[in-house]
Amino acid sequence: MSATLIDGKARAERLRADVATAVAALKAAHGVQPGLAAVLVGDDPASHVYVANKVRQTAEAGMQSFEHRLPADTSEADLLALVEKLNADETVDGILVQMPLPKHIDSDRIVMAIDPAKDVDGLHPQNAGLIVLGRPGLVPCTPQGCVILAEEAMGDLSGVDALVIGRSILVGKPVALLLQNKNATVTMAHSRTRDLAGLCRKADLVVAAVGRPKMVRGDWLKPGACVIDVGINRVPAPEKGEGKTRLVGDVDFAEAVEVAGSITPVPGGVGPMTIACLLANTAKAAALRRGLPVPAGV
Ligand code: NDP
């Protein structure tokens, strides 16, 4: 058996098209052009690539894009002052502070300073609390992307036995809550879990968000299960040449594809959904902040 590939790239493209339609509708009906401010501190090359992609895709969706690049030695006070300025700026609907921040800055303090109505990363405790309550709010982007892809593959998630491996604030925890809000029966696993393979074999849906290359083996999976692989791990790839690397997920794809019913590839699965969900959150925030109905598709 060979699993169906869940094409995150194609799904993200559809979501971005829906966001562009929603943005056009907000403009036409209310004269509102949503705006996303991206803040980048320091010169981490990967973060520069992420932010450049976000800025480009924001503009492509018809939104305003504001970029703030600050030097690595920016003080916490100066970053807080910028966040306050963006909170007060009516043209800014979403504020994204690219993580990780330099070590001398307390990232929790920065996240707490962002107006929850503009917290398009969904990391502020107020938005985290709304997920716990099962109420609408701004949902973290990667977890939202996981749920959209699981629904793409499985349809209604009601009653599905789901296993989420990983309990980070960024991914595992919100994924588990979102799946529960979709009426899945959710088990959360982590580094102290006993018999992870046994739990995995019972699950109709496995979401792996661990950060350990190829940890989930093919024989851990229930035949026909849906597998959402969040992991992004860079490993040596001597077959591509000396010193070369490639990306692999937390799931052993070659093994899993023979057992699963559907599976996300790495890259090209969950990854592309993250920015698309960020754009959707910005359009949503623009509507919610003004008391307007959230346009369809976001
Ligand atoms: P964290 O390191 O914050 O969390 C990892 C989680 O995995 C922890 O809860 C940890 O358990 C658990 N864990 C570690 N080892 C094991 C083990 N042997 N068995 C079971 N559970 C284990 O990582 P993140 O959640 O931030 O990210 C996870 C992965 O997702 C990474 O590869 C990351 O690169 C990727 N990622 C991808 C994104 C995207 O596609 N856009 C976005 C964000 C992340 P414990 O709590 O007990 O320590």
mmCIF file of N, CA and C and ligand atoms in Angstrom, residues 50 141-143 165-173 189-193 196 208-212 215 220 229-233 248-250 269-275, ligand 1:
data_model
loop_
_atom_site.group_PDB
_atom_site.id
_atom_site.type_symbol
_atom_site.label_atom_id
_atom_site.label_comp_id
_atom_site.label_asym_id
_atom_site.label_seq_id
_atom_site.Cartn_x
_atom_site.Cartn_y
_atom_site.Cartn_z
ATOM 1 N N TYR A 50 12.572 33.558 6.185
ATOM 2 C CA TYR A 50 11.149 33.462 6.589
ATOM 3 C C TYR A 50 10.462 34.816 6.423
ATOM 4 N N CYS A 141 -0.411 29.667 13.920
ATOM 5 C CA CYS A 141 -0.460 29.333 12.488
ATOM 6 C C CYS A 141 -0.107 27.880 12.170
ATOM 7 N N THR A 142 1.009 27.367 12.696
ATOM 8 C CA THR A 142 1.389 25.987 12.358
ATOM 9 C C THR A 142 0.335 24.986 12.862
ATOM 10 N N PRO A 143 -0.134 25.111 14.116
ATOM 11 C CA PRO A 143 -1.197 24.203 14.570
ATOM 12 C C PRO A 143 -2.456 24.277 13.698
ATOM 13 N N ILE A 165 2.179 13.995 19.218
ATOM 14 C CA ILE A 165 3.471 13.746 19.870
ATOM 15 C C ILE A 165 4.193 15.085 19.965
ATOM 16 N N GLY A 166 4.434 15.535 21.188
ATOM 17 C CA GLY A 166 5.015 16.862 21.432
ATOM 18 C C GLY A 166 3.988 17.711 22.154
ATOM 19 N N ARG A 167 4.456 18.496 23.145
ATOM 20 C CA ARG A 167 3.516 19.320 23.926
ATOM 21 C C ARG A 167 4.045 20.743 24.066
ATOM 22 N N SER A 168 4.762 21.225 23.029
ATOM 23 C CA SER A 168 5.282 22.593 23.132
ATOM 24 C C SER A 168 4.133 23.592 23.035
ATOM 25 N N ILE A 169 4.405 24.794 23.571
ATOM 26 C CA ILE A 169 3.410 25.878 23.523
ATOM 27 C C ILE A 169 3.176 26.274 22.063
ATOM 28 N N LEU A 170 4.242 26.177 21.265
ATOM 29 C CA LEU A 170 4.182 26.632 19.871
ATOM 30 C C LEU A 170 3.365 25.680 18.997
ATOM 31 N N VAL A 171 3.519 24.375 19.207
ATOM 32 C CA VAL A 171 2.890 23.423 18.288
ATOM 33 C C VAL A 171 2.004 22.391 19.017
ATOM 34 N N GLY A 172 2.618 21.489 19.785
ATOM 35 C CA GLY A 172 1.889 20.324 20.294
ATOM 36 C C GLY A 172 0.631 20.665 21.081
ATOM 37 N N LYS A 173 0.795 21.558 22.068
ATOM 38 C CA LYS A 173 -0.351 21.873 22.931
ATOM 39 C C LYS A 173 -1.525 22.471 22.145
ATOM 40 N N ALA A 189 1.337 12.984 23.738
ATOM 41 C CA ALA A 189 2.535 12.259 24.159
ATOM 42 C C ALA A 189 3.708 13.229 24.244
ATOM 43 N N HIS A 190 4.708 12.879 25.040
ATOM 44 C CA HIS A 190 5.883 13.737 25.218
ATOM 45 C C HIS A 190 7.067 12.871 25.610
ATOM 46 N N SER A 191 8.141 13.499 26.055
ATOM 47 C CA SER A 191 9.374 12.728 26.255
ATOM 48 C C SER A 191 9.262 11.706 27.389
ATOM 49 N N ARG A 192 8.294 11.846 28.279
ATOM 50 C CA ARG A 192 8.149 10.888 29.379
ATOM 51 C C ARG A 192 7.081 9.832 29.098
ATOM 52 N N THR A 193 6.489 9.877 27.922
ATOM 53 C CA THR A 193 5.412 8.929 27.605
ATOM 54 C C THR A 193 5.951 7.504 27.559
ATOM 55 N N LEU A 196 5.256 4.747 23.515
ATOM 56 C CA LEU A 196 4.809 5.654 22.457
ATOM 57 C C LEU A 196 4.360 4.874 21.215
ATOM 58 N N ALA A 208 3.023 14.526 14.504
ATOM 59 C CA ALA A 208 4.351 14.431 15.116
ATOM 60 C C ALA A 208 5.007 15.807 15.123
ATOM 61 N N ALA A 209 5.239 16.354 16.319
ATOM 62 C CA ALA A 209 5.883 17.668 16.465
ATOM 63 C C ALA A 209 6.928 17.547 17.558
ATOM 64 N N VAL A 210 8.037 16.899 17.218
ATOM 65 C CA VAL A 210 9.025 16.498 18.207
ATOM 66 C C VAL A 210 10.386 17.172 17.976
ATOM 67 N N GLY A 211 10.814 17.186 16.711
ATOM 68 C CA GLY A 211 12.147 17.698 16.409
ATOM 69 C C GLY A 211 13.206 16.616 16.486
ATOM 70 N N ARG A 212 12.808 15.357 16.219
ATOM 71 C CA ARG A 212 13.756 14.239 16.176
ATOM 72 C C ARG A 212 13.601 13.522 14.838
ATOM 73 N N MET A 215 11.787 9.793 13.830
ATOM 74 C CA MET A 215 11.547 9.041 15.063
ATOM 75 C C MET A 215 10.371 8.064 14.929
ATOM 76 N N TRP A 220 5.042 1.606 13.686
ATOM 77 C CA TRP A 220 4.324 2.215 14.804
ATOM 78 C C TRP A 220 2.902 2.608 14.380
ATOM 79 N N ASP A 229 3.175 15.368 9.671
ATOM 80 C CA ASP A 229 4.564 15.458 10.151
ATOM 81 C C ASP A 229 4.991 16.928 10.219
ATOM 82 N N VAL A 230 5.080 17.459 11.441
ATOM 83 C CA VAL A 230 5.426 18.877 11.617
ATOM 84 C C VAL A 230 6.951 19.077 11.625
ATOM 85 N N GLY A 231 7.679 18.032 11.916
ATOM 86 C CA GLY A 231 9.123 18.134 12.119
ATOM 87 C C GLY A 231 9.868 18.711 10.914
ATOM 88 N N ILE A 232 10.816 19.579 11.228
ATOM 89 C CA ILE A 232 11.739 20.076 10.200
ATOM 90 C C ILE A 232 13.134 19.857 10.765
ATOM 91 N N ASN A 233 13.813 18.838 10.275
ATOM 92 C CA ASN A 233 15.145 18.506 10.802
ATOM 93 C C ASN A 233 16.132 18.494 9.649
ATOM 94 N N VAL A 248 14.399 16.491 6.752
ATOM 95 C CA VAL A 248 13.532 15.332 6.984
ATOM 96 C C VAL A 248 12.588 15.665 8.142
ATOM 97 N N GLY A 249 11.497 14.933 8.193
ATOM 98 C CA GLY A 249 10.514 15.157 9.244
ATOM 99 C C GLY A 249 10.799 14.337 10.489
ATOM 100 N N ASP A 250 9.815 14.288 11.379
ATOM 101 C CA ASP A 250 9.897 13.470 12.589
ATOM 102 C C ASP A 250 9.419 12.047 12.327
ATOM 103 N N GLY A 269 4.693 19.895 3.187
ATOM 104 C CA GLY A 269 3.479 19.490 3.913
ATOM 105 C C GLY A 269 2.996 20.631 4.789
ATOM 106 N N VAL A 270 3.313 20.520 6.092
ATOM 107 C CA VAL A 270 2.851 21.521 7.060
ATOM 108 C C VAL A 270 3.522 22.883 6.813
ATOM 109 N N GLY A 271 4.806 22.857 6.449
ATOM 110 C CA GLY A 271 5.594 24.097 6.294
ATOM 111 C C GLY A 271 4.862 25.198 5.529
ATOM 112 N N PRO A 272 4.430 24.935 4.286
ATOM 113 C CA PRO A 272 3.799 26.003 3.499
ATOM 114 C C PRO A 272 2.502 26.536 4.111
ATOM 115 N N MET A 273 1.857 25.736 4.974
ATOM 116 C CA MET A 273 0.581 26.171 5.569
ATOM 117 C C MET A 273 0.780 27.295 6.577
ATOM 118 N N THR A 274 1.985 27.356 7.180
ATOM 119 C CA THR A 274 2.189 28.306 8.278
ATOM 120 C C THR A 274 2.001 29.752 7.814
ATOM 121 N N ILE A 275 2.657 30.124 6.721
ATOM 122 C CA ILE A 275 2.534 31.520 6.262
ATOM 123 C C ILE A 275 1.111 31.781 5.760
HETATM 124 P P1 NDP B 1 10.057 21.655 21.080
HETATM 125 O O1 NDP B 1 11.468 21.209 21.187
HETATM 126 O O2 NDP B 1 9.618 22.910 21.734
HETATM 127 O O3 NDP B 1 9.116 20.482 21.644
HETATM 128 C C1 NDP B 1 9.359 19.142 21.338
HETATM 129 C C2 NDP B 1 8.349 18.270 22.030
HETATM 130 O O4 NDP B 1 8.661 16.913 21.698
HETATM 131 C C3 NDP B 1 8.386 18.366 23.559
HETATM 132 O O5 NDP B 1 7.079 18.427 24.072
HETATM 133 C C4 NDP B 1 9.110 17.094 24.003
HETATM 134 O O6 NDP B 1 8.650 16.548 25.219
HETATM 135 C C5 NDP B 1 8.713 16.134 22.881
HETATM 136 N N1 NDP B 1 9.705 15.067 22.761
HETATM 137 C C6 NDP B 1 11.055 15.165 22.711
HETATM 138 N N2 NDP B 1 11.620 13.944 22.608
HETATM 139 C C7 NDP B 1 10.607 13.057 22.596
HETATM 140 C C8 NDP B 1 10.548 11.643 22.527
HETATM 141 N N3 NDP B 1 11.642 10.899 22.442
HETATM 142 N N4 NDP B 1 9.334 11.063 22.536
HETATM 143 C C9 NDP B 1 8.198 11.798 22.627
HETATM 144 N N5 NDP B 1 8.196 13.137 22.690
HETATM 145 C C10 NDP B 1 9.387 13.768 22.685
HETATM 146 O O7 NDP B 1 9.737 21.681 19.514
HETATM 147 P P2 NDP B 1 8.568 22.439 18.691
HETATM 148 O O8 NDP B 1 7.244 21.975 19.165
HETATM 149 O O9 NDP B 1 8.839 23.886 18.634
HETATM 150 O O10 NDP B 1 8.852 21.862 17.218
HETATM 151 C C11 NDP B 1 8.734 20.495 16.929
HETATM 152 C C12 NDP B 1 9.179 20.264 15.494
HETATM 153 O O11 NDP B 1 8.332 20.990 14.602
HETATM 154 C C13 NDP B 1 10.600 20.745 15.191
HETATM 155 O O12 NDP B 1 11.187 19.856 14.271
HETATM 156 C C14 NDP B 1 10.388 22.088 14.531
HETATM 157 O O13 NDP B 1 11.428 22.432 13.648
HETATM 158 C C15 NDP B 1 9.108 21.854 13.774
HETATM 159 N N6 NDP B 1 8.321 23.078 13.508
HETATM 160 C C16 NDP B 1 7.833 23.253 12.247
HETATM 161 C C17 NDP B 1 7.080 24.363 11.940
HETATM 162 C C18 NDP B 1 6.533 24.524 10.562
HETATM 163 O O14 NDP B 1 6.349 23.582 9.862
HETATM 164 N N7 NDP B 1 6.226 25.687 10.115
HETATM 165 C C19 NDP B 1 6.827 25.426 12.933
HETATM 166 C C20 NDP B 1 7.301 25.086 14.254
HETATM 167 C C21 NDP B 1 8.035 23.951 14.520
HETATM 168 P P3 NDP B 1 8.854 17.291 26.653
HETATM 169 O O15 NDP B 1 7.781 18.354 26.689
HETATM 170 O O16 NDP B 1 8.639 16.217 27.631
HETATM 171 O O17 NDP B 1 10.234 17.863 26.626
#
